[in-house]
């Protein structure tokens, strides 16, 4: 694959984007919080993605995209994309494993192809088949970049066979909803971004108009807090 950052293993998180009502407000929020800069065109200057998308970089490396939400009925969310060598083949297998395809593979200019699906537990995720855009690549900023994505669901053990079967082994971090989110919260992927100082980052979230959903708690990777941005998109901050 002619990608900018190397080929990601099948099923590994390789990209994230946020669907927002106001991309300009999102640029101000994430630009100040994480030090992101933004381009109007895709990586390497290749056109692709929805009109009005903002491609975020940190220290010169691609980190995420902010997309304009076209339908107000759709949620304001961060979506994680899992790498695949063949999105067509994989989307055919998703219903066989118990999931559902929401959007069939679609080319984004010369960048690659994307699809959307939902697992049997109800968590939405994306698939990315890279061409010129390989996602995060091998280099990631120590602070202000993608750290991990965790599937939060009520029954992690019941959820795991779908993911292991789809990708041929453990690829997805799965955690219980209990103790972090309200019981009414549906299963979902939570995107984590790295920060060097969690307390300082939480102060910036408040200052920029966001809020804290879950106060800092300890994980196997370090302290984590769950927050929302100034448009109510949820994500996590991981101190590392």
CSV table of C-alpha atoms in Angstrom, one decimal:
chain,number,residue,atom,x,y,z
A,1,UNK,CA,0.0,0.0,0.0
A,2,UNK,CA,1.3,3.5,-0.9
A,3,UNK,CA,0.5,5.0,2.5
A,4,UNK,CA,2.1,7.8,4.4
A,5,UNK,CA,2.6,6.0,7.6
A,6,UNK,CA,2.9,2.3,6.8
A,7,UNK,CA,0.3,-0.4,6.7
A,8,UNK,CA,-1.8,-0.9,9.9
A,9,UNK,CA,-2.6,-4.4,11.0
A,10,UNK,CA,-6.1,-5.8,10.2
A,11,UNK,CA,-8.6,-4.6,12.9
A,12,UNK,CA,-6.3,-2.1,14.6
A,13,UNK,CA,-7.6,1.5,15.1
A,14,UNK,CA,-6.0,3.6,12.4
A,15,UNK,CA,-8.1,6.8,12.3
A,16,UNK,CA,-10.7,8.9,14.0
A,17,UNK,CA,-13.1,11.7,13.0
A,18,UNK,CA,-15.7,13.8,14.7
A,19,UNK,CA,-19.1,14.8,13.2
A,20,UNK,CA,-19.8,18.3,14.5
A,21,UNK,CA,-22.6,20.9,13.9
A,22,UNK,CA,-19.9,23.6,13.7
A,23,UNK,CA,-16.5,22.7,12.4
A,24,UNK,CA,-15.1,26.1,13.0
A,25,UNK,CA,-16.0,25.9,16.7
A,26,UNK,CA,-14.5,22.5,16.8
A,27,UNK,CA,-11.2,23.8,15.3
A,28,UNK,CA,-11.0,26.5,18.0
A,29,UNK,CA,-11.7,23.9,20.8
A,30,UNK,CA,-9.3,21.2,19.7
A,31,UNK,CA,-6.8,23.6,18.3
A,32,UNK,CA,-6.3,25.1,21.8
A,33,UNK,CA,-6.8,21.9,23.8
A,34,UNK,CA,-4.4,19.8,21.8
A,35,UNK,CA,-2.3,22.2,19.7
A,36,UNK,CA,-3.8,20.9,16.5
A,37,UNK,CA,-3.4,22.8,13.2
A,38,UNK,CA,-5.9,22.3,10.3
A,39,UNK,CA,-5.9,21.9,6.6
A,40,UNK,CA,-8.9,22.1,4.2
A,41,UNK,CA,-7.6,19.3,2.0
A,42,UNK,CA,-6.6,15.7,2.9
A,43,UNK,CA,-3.2,14.3,3.8
A,44,UNK,CA,-0.5,15.0,1.1
A,45,UNK,CA,-2.9,17.7,-0.3
A,46,UNK,CA,-5.1,14.9,-1.8
A,47,UNK,CA,-8.7,16.0,-2.1
A,48,UNK,CA,-11.2,13.7,-0.3
A,49,UNK,CA,-13.8,13.6,2.4
A,50,UNK,CA,-16.9,15.7,2.8
A,51,UNK,CA,-17.0,19.3,1.8
A,52,UNK,CA,-16.1,21.5,4.7
A,53,UNK,CA,-14.0,18.8,6.5
A,54,UNK,CA,-11.0,20.0,8.5
A,55,UNK,CA,-7.9,17.7,8.6
A,56,UNK,CA,-6.0,18.0,11.9
A,57,UNK,CA,-2.3,17.7,12.4
A,58,UNK,CA,0.0,17.8,15.5
A,59,UNK,CA,3.7,18.3,15.1
A,60,UNK,CA,3.3,17.7,11.3
A,61,UNK,CA,1.6,14.3,11.7
A,62,UNK,CA,-2.1,13.6,10.8
A,63,UNK,CA,-4.2,13.0,14.0
A,64,UNK,CA,-7.9,13.3,13.1
A,65,UNK,CA,-10.6,15.0,11.0
A,66,UNK,CA,-13.5,17.2,11.9
A,67,UNK,CA,-16.5,16.7,9.7
A,68,UNK,CA,-19.6,18.9,9.2
A,69,UNK,CA,-22.7,17.1,10.4
A,70,UNK,CA,-25.2,17.2,7.6
A,71,UNK,CA,-28.2,15.9,9.4
A,72,UNK,CA,-29.2,17.4,12.8
A,73,UNK,CA,-30.8,14.1,13.8
A,74,UNK,CA,-27.5,12.4,13.7
A,75,UNK,CA,-25.4,12.2,16.9
A,76,UNK,CA,-22.4,14.5,17.6
A,77,UNK,CA,-19.7,11.9,18.0
A,78,UNK,CA,-16.2,10.7,17.6
A,79,UNK,CA,-15.9,7.6,15.4
A,80,UNK,CA,-13.0,5.2,15.4
A,81,UNK,CA,-11.9,3.5,12.1
A,82,UNK,CA,-10.4,0.0,12.1
A,83,UNK,CA,-7.9,-0.9,9.4
A,84,UNK,CA,-8.7,-3.4,6.7
A,85,UNK,CA,-7.0,-4.5,3.6
A,86,UNK,CA,-10.4,-5.2,1.8
A,87,UNK,CA,-13.4,-3.3,3.1
A,88,UNK,CA,-15.7,-5.2,0.6
A,89,UNK,CA,-14.8,-8.6,1.9
A,90,UNK,CA,-15.0,-7.5,5.5
A,91,UNK,CA,-18.4,-5.9,5.2
A,92,UNK,CA,-19.7,-9.1,3.7
A,93,UNK,CA,-18.5,-11.0,6.8
A,94,UNK,CA,-19.9,-8.6,9.4
A,95,UNK,CA,-23.6,-9.8,9.2
A,96,UNK,CA,-22.3,-13.4,9.2
A,97,UNK,CA,-20.6,-12.7,12.6
A,98,UNK,CA,-23.7,-11.0,14.1
A,99,UNK,CA,-23.1,-7.3,13.2
A,100,UNK,CA,-24.8,-5.0,10.8
A,101,UNK,CA,-23.4,-2.8,8.0
A,102,UNK,CA,-24.7,0.8,8.1
A,103,UNK,CA,-22.8,2.2,5.1
A,104,UNK,CA,-21.2,0.2,2.4
A,105,UNK,CA,-17.5,0.9,1.4
A,106,UNK,CA,-17.2,4.3,-0.3
A,107,UNK,CA,-14.1,5.8,-1.9
A,108,UNK,CA,-12.9,9.1,-0.6
A,109,UNK,CA,-11.0,10.5,-3.6
A,110,UNK,CA,-7.5,8.9,-3.7
A,111,UNK,CA,-7.3,8.6,0.1
A,112,UNK,CA,-8.9,5.2,0.6
A,113,UNK,CA,-12.4,3.6,1.2
A,114,UNK,CA,-14.5,3.8,4.3
A,115,UNK,CA,-17.5,2.0,5.7
A,116,UNK,CA,-19.6,2.1,8.8
A,117,UNK,CA,-21.0,-0.8,10.8
A,118,UNK,CA,-22.4,-1.7,14.2
A,119,UNK,CA,-21.4,-4.7,16.4
A,120,UNK,CA,-24.0,-7.0,18.0
A,121,UNK,CA,-23.7,-5.1,21.3
A,122,UNK,CA,-24.7,-1.9,19.5
A,123,UNK,CA,-21.5,0.0,19.2
A,124,UNK,CA,-20.9,1.9,15.9
A,125,UNK,CA,-17.5,1.7,14.3
A,126,UNK,CA,-15.8,2.6,11.0
A,127,UNK,CA,-13.6,0.6,8.6
A,128,UNK,CA,-10.8,2.2,6.7
A,129,UNK,CA,-9.1,0.6,3.6
A,130,UNK,CA,-6.1,2.9,3.0
A,131,UNK,CA,-4.8,4.1,-0.3
A,132,UNK,CA,-2.8,7.3,-0.1
A,133,UNK,CA,-4.0,8.0,3.5
A,134,UNK,CA,-2.8,5.3,5.9
A,135,UNK,CA,-4.3,6.9,9.0
A,136,UNK,CA,-2.1,7.9,12.0
A,137,UNK,CA,1.0,6.2,10.7
A,138,UNK,CA,3.8,4.9,12.8
A,139,UNK,CA,4.6,8.3,14.4
A,140,UNK,CA,2.2,9.7,16.9
A,141,UNK,CA,2.7,12.9,19.1
A,142,UNK,CA,3.5,12.2,22.7
A,143,UNK,CA,0.7,14.6,23.7
A,144,UNK,CA,-2.4,15.7,21.8
A,145,UNK,CA,-2.7,12.6,19.6
A,146,UNK,CA,-4.7,9.4,19.5
A,147,UNK,CA,-3.9,7.0,22.3
A,148,UNK,CA,-6.4,4.2,22.1
A,149,UNK,CA,-10.1,3.3,21.6
A,150,UNK,CA,-12.0,1.3,24.1
A,151,UNK,CA,-15.4,-0.5,23.5
A,152,UNK,CA,-17.5,0.0,26.6
A,153,UNK,CA,-20.4,-2.5,26.9
A,154,UNK,CA,-22.5,-4.2,29.6
A,155,UNK,CA,-21.1,-7.7,28.9
A,156,UNK,CA,-17.5,-7.6,27.6
A,157,UNK,CA,-17.2,-11.4,27.5
A,158,UNK,CA,-20.3,-11.8,25.4
A,159,UNK,CA,-19.1,-9.0,23.0
A,160,UNK,CA,-15.6,-10.4,22.4
A,161,UNK,CA,-16.4,-13.4,20.1
A,162,UNK,CA,-17.7,-11.0,17.4
A,163,UNK,CA,-14.5,-8.9,17.4
A,164,UNK,CA,-12.1,-11.8,17.7
A,165,UNK,CA,-13.9,-13.7,14.9
A,166,UNK,CA,-14.1,-10.7,12.6
A,167,UNK,CA,-10.4,-9.9,12.8
A,168,UNK,CA,-8.9,-13.3,13.6
A,169,UNK,CA,-7.8,-12.5,17.2
A,170,UNK,CA,-7.8,-9.8,19.9
A,171,UNK,CA,-7.6,-6.3,18.4
A,172,UNK,CA,-10.1,-4.4,20.4
A,173,UNK,CA,-9.9,-3.2,24.0
A,174,UNK,CA,-13.2,-3.9,25.7
A,175,UNK,CA,-14.3,-2.7,29.1
A,176,UNK,CA,-17.6,-2.7,31.1
A,177,UNK,CA,-19.9,0.3,31.2
A,178,UNK,CA,-20.4,-0.1,34.9
A,179,UNK,CA,-18.6,2.3,37.2
A,180,UNK,CA,-17.8,4.9,34.5
A,181,UNK,CA,-21.1,5.6,32.6
A,182,UNK,CA,-24.8,5.7,33.6
A,183,UNK,CA,-26.7,2.4,33.2
A,184,UNK,CA,-28.8,3.9,30.4
A,185,UNK,CA,-25.7,4.6,28.3
A,186,UNK,CA,-25.6,2.4,25.2
A,187,UNK,CA,-22.5,0.4,24.2
A,188,UNK,CA,-20.0,2.6,22.4
A,189,UNK,CA,-16.4,3.2,21.4
A,190,UNK,CA,-14.6,5.8,23.5
A,191,UNK,CA,-11.7,7.5,21.7
A,192,UNK,CA,-8.8,8.4,24.0
A,193,UNK,CA,-6.3,11.3,23.3
A,194,UNK,CA,-3.0,11.5,25.2
A,195,UNK,CA,-2.2,14.5,27.4
A,196,UNK,CA,0.9,15.1,29.5
A,197,UNK,CA,-1.0,16.8,32.4
A,198,UNK,CA,-4.5,15.6,33.0
A,199,UNK,CA,-5.4,18.3,35.5
A,200,UNK,CA,-4.3,21.0,33.2
A,201,UNK,CA,-6.2,19.5,30.3
A,202,UNK,CA,-9.4,19.3,32.3
A,203,UNK,CA,-9.0,23.0,33.2
A,204,UNK,CA,-8.7,23.8,29.4
A,205,UNK,CA,-11.8,21.7,28.7
A,206,UNK,CA,-13.8,23.8,31.1
A,207,UNK,CA,-12.4,27.0,29.9
A,208,UNK,CA,-13.2,26.2,26.3
A,209,UNK,CA,-16.8,25.4,27.0
A,210,UNK,CA,-16.7,21.6,27.5
A,211,UNK,CA,-17.6,19.6,30.5
A,212,UNK,CA,-16.4,16.5,32.5
A,213,UNK,CA,-18.6,13.4,32.2
A,214,UNK,CA,-16.4,11.1,34.4
A,215,UNK,CA,-13.8,12.4,36.9
A,216,UNK,CA,-10.3,10.9,36.6
A,217,UNK,CA,-10.0,7.2,37.3
A,218,UNK,CA,-7.1,4.8,37.1
A,219,UNK,CA,-6.7,2.3,34.2
A,220,UNK,CA,-3.9,-0.1,33.1
A,221,UNK,CA,-2.6,2.7,30.9
A,222,UNK,CA,-2.8,5.6,33.4
A,223,UNK,CA,-5.3,8.1,34.7
A,224,UNK,CA,-8.3,8.8,32.4
A,225,UNK,CA,-11.1,11.3,32.5
A,226,UNK,CA,-14.1,11.3,30.1
A,227,UNK,CA,-15.1,14.7,28.8
A,228,UNK,CA,-17.3,16.4,26.1
A,229,UNK,CA,-16.3,19.2,23.8
A,230,UNK,CA,-18.2,22.4,23.4
A,231,UNK,CA,-20.7,20.6,21.0
A,232,UNK,CA,-21.3,17.6,23.3
A,233,UNK,CA,-19.0,15.1,21.5
A,234,UNK,CA,-17.6,12.7,24.1
A,235,UNK,CA,-14.0,11.6,24.3
A,236,UNK,CA,-11.4,10.6,26.9
A,237,UNK,CA,-8.1,12.2,28.1
A,238,UNK,CA,-5.4,9.7,29.0
A,239,UNK,CA,-2.4,11.0,31.0
A,240,UNK,CA,0.8,9.4,29.6
